[in-house]
GROMACS .gro file of C-alpha atoms in nm:
model
  365
    1MET     CA    1  15.519   7.191  11.170
    2ILE     CA    2  15.343   6.844  11.182
    3GLY     CA    3  14.962   6.882  11.173
    4GLY     CA    4  14.971   7.199  11.360
    5ARG     CA    5  15.222   7.048  11.615
    6ARG     CA    6  15.608   7.107  11.703
    7VAL     CA    7  15.736   6.769  11.744
    8TYR     CA    8  16.083   6.703  11.908
    9ARG     CA    9  16.214   6.340  11.973
   10LEU     CA   10  16.439   6.347  12.269
   11ARG     CA   11  16.583   6.037  12.412
   12ARG     CA   12  16.494   6.024  12.801
   13ILE     CA   13  16.830   6.163  12.983
   14LEU     CA   14  16.925   5.910  13.250
   15THR     CA   15  16.592   5.752  13.333
   16GLY     CA   16  16.624   5.621  13.696
   17ALA     CA   17  16.983   5.783  13.749
   18SER     CA   18  17.043   5.895  14.114
   19PRO     CA   19  17.012   6.268  14.190
   20ALA     CA   20  17.376   6.303  14.226
   21VAL     CA   21  17.409   6.189  13.854
   22LEU     CA   22  17.138   6.460  13.738
   23GLY     CA   23  17.328   6.725  13.936
   24PHE     CA   24  17.121   6.732  14.230
   25GLU     CA   25  17.197   6.634  14.593
   26SER     CA   26  16.930   6.385  14.785
   27GLN     CA   27  16.798   6.404  15.111
   28THR     CA   28  16.545   6.165  15.019
   29PRO     CA   29  16.589   5.805  15.136
   30ALA     CA   30  16.664   5.556  14.851
   31ARG     CA   31  16.346   5.363  14.892
   32ARG     CA   32  16.157   5.665  14.799
   33TRP     CA   33  16.355   5.751  14.498
   34ASN     CA   34  16.141   5.796  14.204
   35PRO     CA   35  16.274   5.727  13.840
   36PHE     CA   36  16.062   6.015  13.733
   37LEU     CA   37  16.350   6.248  13.813
   38GLY     CA   38  16.528   6.103  13.504
   39ARG     CA   39  16.298   6.300  13.293
   40ARG     CA   40  16.305   6.668  13.187
   41TRP     CA   41  16.196   6.927  13.401
   42HIS     CA   42  16.066   7.275  13.297
   43GLU     CA   43  15.790   7.546  13.389
   44ALA     CA   44  15.524   7.478  13.138
   45SER     CA   45  15.324   7.713  12.977
   46SER     CA   46  14.988   7.537  13.080
   47SER     CA   47  15.108   7.516  13.427
   48SER     CA   48  15.345   7.745  13.557
   49SER     CA   49  15.361   7.961  13.268
   50SER     CA   50  15.688   8.120  13.226
   51LYS     CA   51  15.809   7.826  13.061
   52LEU     CA   52  16.157   7.875  13.228
   53HIS     CA   53  16.345   7.530  13.151
   54ILE     CA   54  16.505   7.378  13.450
   55ALA     CA   55  16.585   7.092  13.201
   56SER     CA   56  16.787   7.335  12.970
   57GLU     CA   57  16.982   7.469  13.272
   58ILE     CA   58  17.087   7.112  13.372
   59CYS     CA   59  17.141   7.001  13.002
   60SER     CA   60  17.345   7.311  12.908
   61ARG     CA   61  17.578   7.239  13.231
   62ARG     CA   62  17.586   6.849  13.102
   63SER     CA   63  17.691   6.958  12.748
   64SER     CA   64  17.954   7.195  12.911
   65ARG     CA   65  18.108   6.928  13.125
   66ARG     CA   66  18.134   6.695  12.793
   67SER     CA   67  18.264   6.942  12.611
   68ALA     CA   68  18.505   7.004  12.863
   69GLY     CA   69  18.616   6.646  12.900
   70ALA     CA   70  18.646   6.603  12.547
   71ASN     CA   71  18.892   6.906  12.513
   72ALA     CA   72  19.063   6.748  12.822
   73SER     CA   73  19.097   6.433  12.661
   74ALA     CA   74  19.248   6.607  12.339
   75GLU     CA   75  19.486   6.803  12.553
   76VAL     CA   76  19.619   6.456  12.715
   77GLU     CA   77  19.689   6.334  12.378
   78ARG     CA   78  19.900   6.624  12.274
   79SER     CA   79  20.085   6.714  12.602
   80GLY     CA   80  20.072   6.394  12.818
   81PRO     CA   81  19.921   6.322  13.131
   82GLU     CA   82  20.181   6.551  13.356
   83ASP     CA   83  19.998   6.861  13.209
   84VAL     CA   84  19.644   6.743  13.290
   85GLU     CA   85  19.488   6.992  13.537
   86VAL     CA   86  19.237   6.827  13.782
   87ARG     CA   87  18.937   7.049  13.824
   88LYS     CA   88  18.683   7.026  14.125
   89PRO     CA   89  18.337   6.939  14.021
   90GLU     CA   90  18.075   7.193  14.008
   91PRO     CA   91  17.833   7.194  14.307
   92PRO     CA   92  17.494   7.092  14.198
   93PRO     CA   93  17.233   7.350  14.121
   94PHE     CA   94  16.954   7.174  14.302
   95LYS     CA   95  16.905   6.913  14.560
   96CYS     CA   96  16.596   6.681  14.604
   97LEU     CA   97  16.414   6.756  14.945
   98THR     CA   98  16.163   6.475  14.903
   99SER     CA   99  16.000   6.238  14.599
  100TRP     CA  100  15.698   6.070  14.635
  101THR     CA  101  15.441   5.864  14.414
  102SER     CA  102  15.099   5.904  14.515
  103GLN     CA  103  14.740   5.822  14.367
  104TYR     CA  104  14.741   6.114  14.158
  105ASN     CA  105  15.099   6.232  14.119
  106ASN     CA  106  15.463   6.203  14.098
  107ILE     CA  107  15.562   6.470  14.350
  108VAL     CA  108  15.931   6.613  14.387
  109ILE     CA  109  16.018   6.909  14.588
  110LEU     CA  110  16.359   7.059  14.486
  111GLU     CA  111  16.577   7.329  14.639
  112GLY     CA  112  16.809   7.565  14.423
  113ALA     CA  113  17.138   7.645  14.545
  114GLU     CA  114  17.171   8.004  14.655
  115ASP     CA  115  17.469   8.061  14.424
  116SER     CA  116  17.282   7.881  14.138
  117PRO     CA  117  17.253   8.106  13.813
  118SER     CA  118  16.911   7.970  13.797
  119HIS     CA  119  16.570   8.169  13.799
  120TYR     CA  120  16.514   7.913  14.105
  121ALA     CA  121  16.819   8.009  14.308
  122GLY     CA  122  16.750   7.999  14.666
  123CYS     CA  123  16.385   7.875  14.623
  124ARG     CA  124  16.201   7.550  14.682
  125ILE     CA  125  15.989   7.442  14.356
  126LEU     CA  126  15.719   7.169  14.336
  127LEU     CA  127  15.711   6.920  14.046
  128LEU     CA  128  15.425   6.711  13.965
  129ASP     CA  129  15.279   6.452  13.714
  130SER     CA  130  15.485   6.289  13.446
  131SER     CA  131  15.555   6.611  13.258
  132GLY     CA  132  15.736   6.763  13.538
  133ASN     CA  133  15.577   7.080  13.546
  134VAL     CA  134  15.659   7.350  13.811
  135HIS     CA  135  15.341   7.389  14.010
  136SER     CA  136  15.438   7.589  14.306
  137VAL     CA  137  15.723   7.801  14.402
  138TYR     CA  138  15.851   7.888  14.747
  139ARG     CA  139  16.110   8.173  14.847
  140ARG     CA  140  16.122   8.243  15.197
  141ALA     CA  141  16.243   8.611  15.150
  142THR     CA  142  15.933   8.721  14.922
  143ALA     CA  143  15.615   8.598  14.819
  144TRP     CA  144  15.659   8.742  14.484
  145THR     CA  145  15.718   8.494  14.204
  146LYS     CA  146  15.726   8.666  13.898
  147SER     CA  147  15.502   8.472  13.730
  148TYR     CA  148  15.120   8.402  13.687
  149TRP     CA  149  15.077   8.340  14.049
  150ASP     CA  150  15.108   8.690  14.134
  151GLU     CA  151  14.837   8.779  13.912
  152PHE     CA  152  14.580   8.643  14.113
  153ALA     CA  153  14.684   8.870  14.393
  154ALA     CA  154  14.500   9.184  14.204
  155PHE     CA  155  14.146   8.957  14.213
  156PRO     CA  156  14.046   9.081  14.580
  157ALA     CA  157  14.024   9.446  14.445
  158VAL     CA  158  13.723   9.350  14.200
  159ILE     CA  159  13.518   9.113  14.411
  160PRO     CA  160  13.269   9.164  14.702
  161ASP     CA  161  13.361   9.084  15.068
  162GLY     CA  162  13.359   8.719  15.129
  163PRO     CA  163  13.551   8.409  15.100
  164VAL     CA  164  13.747   8.332  14.810
  165ALA     CA  165  13.837   7.969  14.680
  166ILE     CA  166  14.140   7.836  14.508
  167LEU     CA  167  14.070   7.532  14.295
  168GLY     CA  168  14.421   7.366  14.271
  169LEU     CA  169  14.598   7.494  14.555
  170GLY     CA  170  14.925   7.288  14.491
  171GLY     CA  171  15.189   7.401  14.740
  172GLY     CA  172  15.004   7.727  14.818
  173THR     CA  173  15.213   7.981  14.600
  174ALA     CA  174  14.890   8.187  14.521
  175ALA     CA  175  14.777   8.194  14.865
  176ARG     CA  176  15.086   8.322  15.036
  177LEU     CA  177  15.097   8.634  14.832
  178LEU     CA  178  14.725   8.693  14.868
  179LEU     CA  179  14.733   8.668  15.247
  180GLU     CA  180  15.043   8.911  15.233
  181LEU     CA  181  14.891   9.169  15.050
  182TRP     CA  182  14.510   9.119  15.177
  183PRO     CA  183  14.587   8.991  15.540
  184SER     CA  184  14.203   8.979  15.632
  185LEU     CA  185  14.141   8.773  15.356
  186LYS     CA  186  13.953   8.413  15.401
  187LEU     CA  187  14.055   8.154  15.180
  188GLU     CA  188  13.929   7.823  15.110
  189GLY     CA  189  14.211   7.601  14.917
  190TYR     CA  190  14.123   7.265  14.745
  191GLU     CA  191  14.382   7.017  14.630
  192ILE     CA  192  14.293   6.673  14.566
  193ASP     CA  193  14.613   6.505  14.679
  194GLN     CA  194  14.671   6.437  15.064
  195ILE     CA  195  15.048   6.341  15.011
  196LEU     CA  196  15.104   6.680  14.825
  197VAL     CA  197  14.951   6.883  15.100
  198ASP     CA  198  15.139   6.673  15.363
  199ASN     CA  199  15.483   6.776  15.162
  200ALA     CA  200  15.378   7.130  15.080
  201ARG     CA  201  15.324   7.186  15.488
  202GLU     CA  202  15.693   7.040  15.563
  203HIS     CA  203  15.870   7.167  15.304
  204LEU     CA  204  15.660   7.497  15.106
  205GLY     CA  205  15.538   7.689  15.403
  206LEU     CA  206  15.197   7.574  15.370
  207ALA     CA  207  15.149   7.546  15.766
  208GLU     CA  208  15.245   7.897  15.779
  209LEU     CA  209  14.912   8.013  15.600
  210GLU     CA  210  14.674   7.792  15.785
  211SER     CA  211  14.761   8.005  16.111
  212PRO     CA  212  14.519   8.298  16.120
  213THR     CA  213  14.730   8.640  16.032
  214GLY     CA  214  14.704   8.944  16.280
  215ASP     CA  215  14.386   9.078  16.068
  216GLY     CA  216  14.200   8.755  16.068
  217GLY     CA  217  14.300   8.626  15.719
  218VAL     CA  218  14.377   8.231  15.690
  219LEU     CA  219  14.386   7.952  15.454
  220ARG     CA  220  14.143   7.654  15.533
  221VAL     CA  221  14.285   7.327  15.319
  222HIS     CA  222  14.025   7.114  15.193
  223VAL     CA  223  14.140   6.761  15.042
  224GLY     CA  224  13.942   6.647  14.776
  225ASP     CA  225  13.788   6.696  14.416
  226ALA     CA  226  13.801   7.082  14.345
  227LEU     CA  227  13.510   7.036  14.110
  228ALA     CA  228  13.272   6.837  14.337
  229ASP     CA  229  12.963   6.993  14.464
  230THR     CA  230  13.089   6.984  14.829
  231ALA     CA  231  13.358   7.251  14.714
  232SER     CA  232  13.129   7.528  14.836
  233VAL     CA  233  13.058   7.777  15.107
  234ASP     CA  234  12.716   7.905  15.260
  235GLY     CA  235  12.642   8.192  15.080
  236GLY     CA  236  12.853   8.177  14.800
  237PHE     CA  237  13.230   8.252  14.738
  238ALA     CA  238  13.297   8.597  14.634
  239GLY     CA  239  13.562   8.497  14.418
  240ILE     CA  240  13.701   8.174  14.267
  241ILE     CA  241  14.046   8.117  14.146
  242VAL     CA  242  14.086   7.810  13.878
  243ASP     CA  243  14.431   7.701  13.847
  244LEU     CA  244  14.371   7.311  13.759
  245PHE     CA  245  14.601   7.135  13.543
  246ALA     CA  246  14.727   6.745  13.503
  247GLU     CA  247  14.981   6.612  13.269
  248GLY     CA  248  15.076   6.967  13.151
  249GLU     CA  249  14.709   7.064  13.024
  250VAL     CA  250  14.390   7.225  13.144
  251LEU     CA  251  14.182   6.980  13.309
  252PRO     CA  252  13.946   6.854  13.022
  253GLN     CA  253  13.653   6.921  13.235
  254LEU     CA  254  13.715   7.296  13.209
  255ARG     CA  255  13.654   7.282  12.838
  256ASP     CA  256  13.291   7.208  12.924
  257PRO     CA  257  13.072   7.494  12.975
  258GLU     CA  258  12.849   7.258  13.228
  259THR     CA  259  13.149   7.287  13.433
  260TRP     CA  260  13.143   7.683  13.429
  261LEU     CA  261  12.770   7.688  13.478
  262ALA     CA  262  12.819   7.475  13.785
  263LEU     CA  263  13.137   7.718  13.922
  264LYS     CA  264  12.907   8.017  13.840
  265SER     CA  265  12.637   7.887  14.064
  266ARG     CA  266  12.872   7.879  14.376
  267LEU     CA  267  12.932   8.263  14.352
  268ARG     CA  268  12.749   8.514  14.575
  269PRO     CA  269  12.601   8.826  14.381
  270GLY     CA  270  12.882   9.026  14.230
  271GLY     CA  271  13.130   8.720  14.256
  272ARG     CA  272  13.364   8.664  14.004
  273ILE     CA  273  13.609   8.384  13.878
  274MET     CA  274  13.987   8.439  13.776
  275VAL     CA  275  14.103   8.123  13.556
  276ASN     CA  276  14.463   8.031  13.460
  277CYS     CA  277  14.393   7.909  13.074
  278GLY     CA  278  14.717   7.795  12.995
  279GLY     CA  279  14.969   7.905  12.711
  280ALA     CA  280  15.095   7.858  12.383
  281CYS     CA  281  15.271   7.512  12.416
  282VAL     CA  282  15.254   7.195  12.660
  283GLU     CA  283  15.519   6.932  12.680
  284LYS     CA  284  15.394   6.569  12.738
  285SER     CA  285  15.557   6.228  12.732
  286ASP     CA  286  15.431   5.963  12.493
  287SER     CA  287  15.546   5.691  12.758
  288LYS     CA  288  15.405   5.615  13.067
  289SER     CA  289  15.685   5.416  13.180
  290ASP     CA  290  15.938   5.564  13.412
  291VAL     CA  291  16.201   5.290  13.315
  292GLU     CA  292  16.193   5.280  12.938
  293ASN     CA  293  16.318   5.542  12.706
  294GLY     CA  294  16.026   5.779  12.596
  295THR     CA  295  15.958   6.042  12.328
  296TRP     CA  296  15.910   6.392  12.416
  297THR     CA  297  15.638   6.617  12.225
  298TRP     CA  298  15.589   6.975  12.231
  299GLU     CA  299  15.224   7.060  12.162
  300ASP     CA  300  15.054   7.369  12.075
  301GLY     CA  301  14.890   7.445  12.359
  302ALA     CA  302  14.632   7.696  12.188
  303ALA     CA  303  14.377   7.431  12.130
  304SER     CA  304  14.320   7.369  12.484
  305LYS     CA  305  14.337   7.765  12.588
  306ASP     CA  306  14.082   7.816  12.334
  307ALA     CA  307  13.860   7.541  12.407
  308THR     CA  308  13.837   7.658  12.791
  309LEU     CA  309  13.795   8.014  12.684
  310ALA     CA  310  13.508   7.903  12.472
  311ALA     CA  311  13.335   7.706  12.695
  312MET     CA  312  13.359   8.014  12.951
  313ALA     CA  313  13.195   8.242  12.695
  314LEU     CA  314  12.907   8.024  12.658
  315SER     CA  315  12.857   7.996  13.026
  316PHE     CA  316  12.919   8.400  13.095
  317PRO     CA  317  12.779   8.554  12.753
  318GLY     CA  318  12.922   8.888  12.729
  319GLN     CA  319  13.086   8.864  13.077
  320LEU     CA  320  13.431   8.730  12.990
  321ASN     CA  321  13.758   8.930  12.990
  322TRP     CA  322  14.092   8.810  12.904
  323ARG     CA  323  14.475   8.901  12.899
  324LYS     CA  324  14.825   8.775  12.792
  325MET     CA  325  15.105   8.759  13.040
  326GLU     CA  326  15.326   9.012  12.970
  327ASN     CA  327  15.672   8.942  12.913
  328SER     CA  328  15.589   8.580  12.920
  329GLU     CA  329  15.761   8.337  12.705
  330ALA     CA  330  15.495   8.086  12.743
  331ASP     CA  331  15.226   8.337  12.633
  332ASN     CA  332  15.011   8.229  12.926
  333VAL     CA  333  14.648   8.358  12.929
  334LEU     CA  334  14.411   8.439  13.208
  335ALA     CA  335  14.035   8.500  13.205
  336LEU     CA  336  13.799   8.695  13.433
  337THR     CA  337  13.442   8.663  13.452
  338GLY     CA  338  13.192   8.960  13.499
  339ASP     CA  339  13.182   9.310  13.329
  340VAL     CA  340  13.521   9.478  13.252
  341PRO     CA  341  13.633   9.657  13.564
  342ASP     CA  342  13.733  10.018  13.568
  343LEU     CA  343  14.090   9.928  13.515
  344ASP     CA  344  14.220  10.263  13.654
  345ALA     CA  345  14.020  10.227  13.982
  346TRP     CA  346  14.151   9.859  13.961
  347ALA     CA  347  14.513   9.946  13.908
  348ALA     CA  348  14.488  10.207  14.182
  349ALA     CA  349  14.362   9.937  14.448
  350VAL     CA  350  14.669   9.697  14.416
  351ALA     CA  351  15.025   9.667  14.483
  352GLU     CA  352  15.258   9.874  14.210
  353GLU     CA  353  15.394   9.550  14.063
  354LEU     CA  354  15.058   9.446  13.941
  355ARG     CA  355  14.933   9.806  13.796
  356ALA     CA  356  15.086   9.712  13.439
  357GLY     CA  357  14.930   9.393  13.398
  358ILE     CA  358  14.580   9.500  13.485
  359LEU     CA  359  14.577   9.749  13.238
  360ALA     CA  360  14.597   9.481  12.957
  361TRP     CA  361  14.252   9.323  13.036
  362LYS     CA  362  13.995   9.353  12.771
  363PRO     CA  363  13.676   9.215  12.677
  364TYR     CA  364  13.691   8.825  12.514
  365LYS     CA  365  13.536   8.831  12.178
   0.00000   0.00000   0.00000
């Protein structure tokens, strides 16, 4: 521990290398290739919360290949070239579907091989900003992610009827499960990056959510600042989901009580806000350059998380609840405004997969 921070200095691995070198197949034209893909990828506690490390998977494969190569070289020295066994290269665990740099983000969408041992086998993942955090997951077969996005699907059971806002839509992961479980829900999704939205429509199934369900539920996508006054509806929102991060951290504005007072004013009577406050640690790079080697830093994310909760508590005195994600390495914390709901009644009103987590909610003190 150094000043309350865990610091690990890592050399940037193969910065600017092609996808094939990194164990990826690329379907993206070379002109759009982004040296950002040379960085480490992981599902960060402050963003996508279960801290499942794509980087670790890739690096472990790299280490295995290096070890295998060293052993093979030693065998050549002992036995001669005629005894060398030629091995077929392992297929890449992911392929890059697209890579863009926008005004706001480095945008990368990867697809995991069906037979990959990765947690992301057979699904598509959205990586953003220079931290490479996973911001969305898309599986064609199921809307469930086994991560914090699923918890937002319990929200409609404790709010009045009316539209629900998602601030920080990303690729639409949370919206997909919400509409599957609550098919009459009207969702208003806010995302600042038009290029991200365009790519999510093409690769992450976002366009499907913009078509009404049989029960009239639908997602309306708004491109713009989620915290601007224009992110509102007549009569107020029944609920607001807040999932706003940049560079691996909760947006600084969310540590300001004034931000929460502004969001509170956009609720209708009885409305609530549910928030992803981040988790135990975040990963950042101290180098903004995508070309030169950088130093990676693991920071204690508790300060950012606690500051967000403290700001909310000032804006919702005696009306704030929280819970830590169960079975989460990242220790993600969720917050919910309003009185503590009847937990048993809440659990009975939602899908079975969500019930255990609901019983963990408690007042914030």
